[in-house]
Amino acid sequence: MIIQPKTRGFICTTAHPDGCARQVQRQIEYVQAQPAIHGPRNVLVIGASTGYGLASRIVASFASGANTVGVYFDKAAEGARTASAGWYNSAAFEQAAQAAGRKSYSIVGDAFSDEIKAKTIDLIRTEIGSIDLVVYSVASPRRTHPKTGETFASVIKPLGETYSNKTVNFHSGEVTTATIEPATEDELRQTIGVMGGEDWAMWIDELQQAGVLADGATTVAYSYIGPEITHAVYKEGTIGRAKDDLEATSQRINEKLSATGGRSFISVNKALVTQSSSAIPVVPLYISALYKVMKEKGLHEGCIEQMYRLFNERLYGSAHTAVDDRRRIRIDDWEMRDDVQAEVSQLWADLTTENVYELSDLEGYRREFFQLFGFETDGINYEAEANADVDIPNLR
Ligand code: NAD
C-alpha cells in the first residue's frame, strides 16, 4: 500500500515500515561509529520499541554487544491499517541485531500484567539464563493493576492551582495559551498508579524471585525535571509526583540489590520529541526553543546520543557512577546548563505565532515528530508501494 501520515491531534495513526527501519539504522550507525562500551551482556528493556527505551536497546546491543529482550506494546498491521511505529522499529532492530550475531527477542503485550512478566521470565530462563541490566522505559496513559484489577488513567495536570502558559499547535504553528485546571486527589493517585514505581518494583521482585536476575545486576528508570517554565505542569504536577514515587522506588530497589552488589538508578534525561512528550501541553514549544538554542551551541542530542552518553560515561564509565544528591544520574546536564536556560527563557518571553518559526526550531520539532512514525525521512520514496505486513523475527 501507499502509506502517508494521518494525524489526529498529537497522534499519527499510520507508520511507514521503510522509514522506521531507516531511522533505526541511523541510530545503529551512530552507535557503531562510537567507541565500544565494556557494559552489560544480557539486557531486558521494558518499553523497548520507541524513544529512550529503543535507544537504550540499540546502545546495549551495538555498543556493548549485549543480548537483549524487548518488551513493548505495539500492534501488527491489520487490513488497511499499518502496524505501529514501535512494531516496525523493533522488526528492524531485531533483524540488525541478529545479523550482527546477537541474541534478541521480543515480547509484545502489557508489561503491567502478570502474564507478560511470567512469559518474559520463561524466555530469559530458556534462552539467555540471567539478566544483568534492566531498563524500565514504559510511558503509558493507563495501567491495569495486576492484583486488584483497577485501571488507572494518568493525567498531566498541575496541583493546587490553575496553570496557564504558552503552548503551540506544532502542525499549524499557532501559539496560544493553555490553561489547565488542577488535578483532583484521585487523579493524582491514579497518575502515580500508572507512572510511579510500583510496576518497576514488581518486575525486579519477580525477576529476582525467579532467579533470572544476575548478582550485581543494574537497573535504571527514566525521569525528567526540566526548567521553571514547565514546573507547574511537570515537576510540581501529577507526573512529577509520579516521578517522585519512581525515585523512592529506586532507593528501595537499590537497597535490595546492593546485597548482591547490584545497583538501581534514576536517570534524568533531556526533553526530546517522542510520542509521549508530544502529548504534554507547553512542552513541545519549550522543546522547540530548547532545540534552537542547543543546536546553535552545538549541544543538541537525540535519544541515541543521550543513551550512548548514559551508558558510556555514567552507568559503565567508571567504578562509581556520578549521581546528584538524590541518587539521580543527570544526563540532562547540557539542557540544564545556565547559559542554555537563560537563552531559552529569553526566547520564551518573546514567542508568538508570528515569530515562532524564527525564534524556535518548531520546524525541527515537526519534522522529528513525523520521523517518529517513519515519515519525512531522506531516501524513502513515499509515493511508492510499501509492504505494511512486516514480521518481527523473534517474537514470542
Ligand atoms: P515513548 O512513548 O517513546 O516509549 C514508551 C514505550 O513504552 C514504548 O516502547 C511503548 O511500547 C511502551 N509501552 C507503553 N505502554 C506499555 C505497556 N502497557 N506494556 C509494555 N510496553 C508499553 O516514551 P519516552 O518518551 O521514550 O519515555 C520513556 C521514559 O523516559 C518515560 O519514563 C519518560 O517519562 C522518560 N523521559 C522522557 C523524556 C522525553 O522528553 N521524551 C525526557 C526524560 C525522561
XYZ file of C-alpha atoms in Angstrom, residues 10 57 140 169 259 264 296 327 335 391:
10
model
C -0.690 14.784 18.632
C 18.335 -1.310 23.481
C 1.674 4.836 29.133
C -0.046 23.522 17.804
C 23.042 -7.085 48.993
C 19.459 0.911 40.929
C 23.194 26.788 17.831
C 20.995 9.491 43.670
C 19.868 21.024 28.801
C 7.212 -9.787 10.750
